[in-house]
Amino acid sequence: MTHVFTIAIDGPAGAGKGTLARRLADHYRLNLLDTGLTYRAVAHALIQHALPLDNVSAAETAARQVDLARLDRAVLSAHAIGEAASKVAVFPTVRRILVEKQRDFAKTPPGAVLDGRDIGTVVCPDADIKLYVTASAEVRARRRLAEIESIGGTANFAEILADIVHRDERDMGRADSPLKPAADAHLLDTSEMAIEAAFLAARAVIDDVLAKRDKA
Ligand code: DC
């Protein structure tokens, strides 16, 4: 059986894991799945139907209907949908449905880079590489503000920071699959690091694992 290669990337909102995941998938020619989009798709479906975010059975139905090939980043990337996604992500049954789809995706040759909150701990505990990408809340808030301003928007730093801290608390504090580094994850703190440096650091970790495997 051909070995399917898996790179699991976890970390809090805004730490740069999405960009890193994309760069690594390109470099190692692997499939790419931003699992946050799957939770966002569920939240989006509820919002579209004007249903409350704590309607678990509607959230389960929406989760079953999530099609990984049709996740529309342009629609799903809105800030409010991220907040709502963090709320529907607390429901274990919703998680189970989405995790199954994410695992199927990971199994497709030649393998994949998946980024999210519970990839190394729950979705792909046997991943070949696990990275935990983090940055201080202040740095993440500053980056988000710069991003908003770069597209002509305005925002308040204190509000963005409060949002980030709040989202961290919800994602790290939930009972089912909370955000935390897997015991065997490589930690990458990007607070003082540009994306290129983070990419190079991740490649060093991955190439090291690949070289050891070739020798074995
Ligand atoms: O990475 P993101 O901002 O798109 O994720 C949105 C929310 O979805 C996040 O706050 C928590 C949830 N999520 C999750 O619980 N597990 C994942 N693997 C990915 C995202």
mmCIF file with all atom_site columns, N, CA and C in Angstrom, residues 9 12-22 115 133-135 140 143 190 195 198:
data_model
loop_
_atom_site.group_PDB
_atom_site.id
_atom_site.type_symbol
_atom_site.label_atom_id
_atom_site.label_alt_id
_atom_site.label_comp_id
_atom_site.label_asym_id
_atom_site.label_entity_id
_atom_site.label_seq_id
_atom_site.pdbx_PDB_ins_code
_atom_site.Cartn_x
_atom_site.Cartn_y
_atom_site.Cartn_z
_atom_site.occupancy
_atom_site.B_iso_or_equiv
_atom_site.pdbx_formal_charge
_atom_site.auth_seq_id
_atom_site.auth_comp_id
_atom_site.auth_asym_id
_atom_site.auth_atom_id
_atom_site.pdbx_PDB_model_num
ATOM 1  N N  . ILE A 1 9   ? -1.509 20.793 10.938 1.00 0.00 ? 9   ILE A N  1
ATOM 2  C CA . ILE A 1 9   ? -1.133 22.119 11.454 1.00 0.00 ? 9   ILE A CA 1
ATOM 3  C C  . ILE A 1 9   ? -2.260 22.651 12.330 1.00 0.00 ? 9   ILE A C  1
ATOM 4  N N  . PRO A 1 12  ? -4.083 28.780 17.120 1.00 0.00 ? 12  PRO A N  1
ATOM 5  C CA . PRO A 1 12  ? -5.197 29.709 17.296 1.00 0.00 ? 12  PRO A CA 1
ATOM 6  C C  . PRO A 1 12  ? -5.468 30.548 16.049 1.00 0.00 ? 12  PRO A C  1
ATOM 7  N N  . ALA A 1 13  ? -6.611 31.232 16.047 1.00 0.00 ? 13  ALA A N  1
ATOM 8  C CA . ALA A 1 13  ? -6.995 32.084 14.924 1.00 0.00 ? 13  ALA A CA 1
ATOM 9  C C  . ALA A 1 13  ? -5.931 33.160 14.691 1.00 0.00 ? 13  ALA A C  1
ATOM 10 N N  . GLY A 1 14  ? -5.557 33.328 13.428 1.00 0.00 ? 14  GLY A N  1
ATOM 11 C CA . GLY A 1 14  ? -4.677 34.434 13.063 1.00 0.00 ? 14  GLY A CA 1
ATOM 12 C C  . GLY A 1 14  ? -3.194 34.210 13.311 1.00 0.00 ? 14  GLY A C  1
ATOM 13 N N  . ALA A 1 15  ? -2.796 32.961 13.584 1.00 0.00 ? 15  ALA A N  1
ATOM 14 C CA . ALA A 1 15  ? -1.373 32.705 13.860 1.00 0.00 ? 15  ALA A CA 1
ATOM 15 C C  . ALA A 1 15  ? -0.558 32.540 12.575 1.00 0.00 ? 15  ALA A C  1
ATOM 16 N N  . GLY A 1 16  ? -1.237 32.468 11.438 1.00 0.00 ? 16  GLY A N  1
ATOM 17 C CA . GLY A 1 16  ? -0.522 32.320 10.160 1.00 0.00 ? 16  GLY A CA 1
ATOM 18 C C  . GLY A 1 16  ? -0.525 30.887 9.660  1.00 0.00 ? 16  GLY A C  1
ATOM 19 N N  . LYS A 1 17  ? -1.330 30.012 10.273 1.00 0.00 ? 17  LYS A N  1
ATOM 20 C CA . LYS A 1 17  ? -1.281 28.598 9.864  1.00 0.00 ? 17  LYS A CA 1
ATOM 21 C C  . LYS A 1 17  ? -1.855 28.376 8.468  1.00 0.00 ? 17  LYS A C  1
ATOM 22 N N  . GLY A 1 18  ? -2.828 29.200 8.071  1.00 0.00 ? 18  GLY A N  1
ATOM 23 C CA . GLY A 1 18  ? -3.424 29.045 6.739  1.00 0.00 ? 18  GLY A CA 1
ATOM 24 C C  . GLY A 1 18  ? -2.406 29.298 5.631  1.00 0.00 ? 18  GLY A C  1
ATOM 25 N N  . THR A 1 19  ? -1.685 30.391 5.761  1.00 0.00 ? 19  THR A N  1
ATOM 26 C CA . THR A 1 19  ? -0.673 30.726 4.750  1.00 0.00 ? 19  THR A CA 1
ATOM 27 C C  . THR A 1 19  ? 0.421  29.666 4.742  1.00 0.00 ? 19  THR A C  1
ATOM 28 N N  . LEU A 1 20  ? 0.826  29.261 5.930  1.00 0.00 ? 20  LEU A N  1
ATOM 29 C CA . LEU A 1 20  ? 1.871  28.244 6.031  1.00 0.00 ? 20  LEU A CA 1
ATOM 30 C C  . LEU A 1 20  ? 1.396  26.933 5.398  1.00 0.00 ? 20  LEU A C  1
ATOM 31 N N  . ALA A 1 21  ? 0.156  26.554 5.675  1.00 0.00 ? 21  ALA A N  1
ATOM 32 C CA . ALA A 1 21  ? -0.386 25.306 5.122  1.00 0.00 ? 21  ALA A CA 1
ATOM 33 C C  . ALA A 1 21  ? -0.366 25.353 3.590  1.00 0.00 ? 21  ALA A C  1
ATOM 34 N N  . ARG A 1 22  ? -0.766 26.499 3.033  1.00 0.00 ? 22  ARG A N  1
ATOM 35 C CA . ARG A 1 22  ? -0.792 26.640 1.567  1.00 0.00 ? 22  ARG A CA 1
ATOM 36 C C  . ARG A 1 22  ? 0.613  26.513 0.977  1.00 0.00 ? 22  ARG A C  1
ATOM 37 N N  . ASP A 1 115 ? -5.162 22.060 8.135  1.00 0.00 ? 115 ASP A N  1
ATOM 38 C CA . ASP A 1 115 ? -4.958 22.980 9.248  1.00 0.00 ? 115 ASP A CA 1
ATOM 39 C C  . ASP A 1 115 ? -6.260 23.233 9.976  1.00 0.00 ? 115 ASP A C  1
ATOM 40 N N  . VAL A 1 133 ? 1.277  26.053 15.421 1.00 0.00 ? 133 VAL A N  1
ATOM 41 C CA . VAL A 1 133 ? 1.710  27.404 15.052 1.00 0.00 ? 133 VAL A CA 1
ATOM 42 C C  . VAL A 1 133 ? 0.996  28.406 15.950 1.00 0.00 ? 133 VAL A C  1
ATOM 43 N N  . THR A 1 134 ? 1.774  29.228 16.613 1.00 0.00 ? 134 THR A N  1
ATOM 44 C CA . THR A 1 134 ? 1.150  30.185 17.516 1.00 0.00 ? 134 THR A CA 1
ATOM 45 C C  . THR A 1 134 ? 1.819  31.559 17.391 1.00 0.00 ? 134 THR A C  1
ATOM 46 N N  . ALA A 1 135 ? 1.214  32.554 17.990 1.00 0.00 ? 135 ALA A N  1
ATOM 47 C CA . ALA A 1 135 ? 1.783  33.910 18.070 1.00 0.00 ? 135 ALA A CA 1
ATOM 48 C C  . ALA A 1 135 ? 1.009  34.596 19.184 1.00 0.00 ? 135 ALA A C  1
ATOM 49 N N  . ARG A 1 140 ? -1.181 38.848 16.734 1.00 0.00 ? 140 ARG A N  1
ATOM 50 C CA . ARG A 1 140 ? -2.249 38.397 15.831 1.00 0.00 ? 140 ARG A CA 1
ATOM 51 C C  . ARG A 1 140 ? -3.252 39.521 15.576 1.00 0.00 ? 140 ARG A C  1
ATOM 52 N N  . ARG A 1 143 ? -1.691 42.030 13.182 1.00 0.00 ? 143 ARG A N  1
ATOM 53 C CA . ARG A 1 143 ? -1.705 41.516 11.798 1.00 0.00 ? 143 ARG A CA 1
ATOM 54 C C  . ARG A 1 143 ? -3.097 41.649 11.186 1.00 0.00 ? 143 ARG A C  1
ATOM 55 N N  . THR A 1 190 ? 5.287  32.295 15.765 1.00 0.00 ? 190 THR A N  1
ATOM 56 C CA . THR A 1 190 ? 5.545  33.229 14.660 1.00 0.00 ? 190 THR A CA 1
ATOM 57 C C  . THR A 1 190 ? 5.452  34.698 15.112 1.00 0.00 ? 190 THR A C  1
ATOM 58 N N  . ILE A 1 195 ? 6.367  35.250 7.506  1.00 0.00 ? 195 ILE A N  1
ATOM 59 C CA . ILE A 1 195 ? 5.858  33.983 6.973  1.00 0.00 ? 195 ILE A CA 1
ATOM 60 C C  . ILE A 1 195 ? 6.967  33.163 6.298  1.00 0.00 ? 195 ILE A C  1
ATOM 61 N N  . ALA A 1 198 ? 8.873  31.323 8.886  1.00 0.00 ? 198 ALA A N  1
ATOM 62 C CA . ALA A 1 198 ? 8.068  30.220 9.426  1.00 0.00 ? 198 ALA A CA 1
ATOM 63 C C  . ALA A 1 198 ? 8.049  29.057 8.435  1.00 0.00 ? 198 ALA A C  1
#
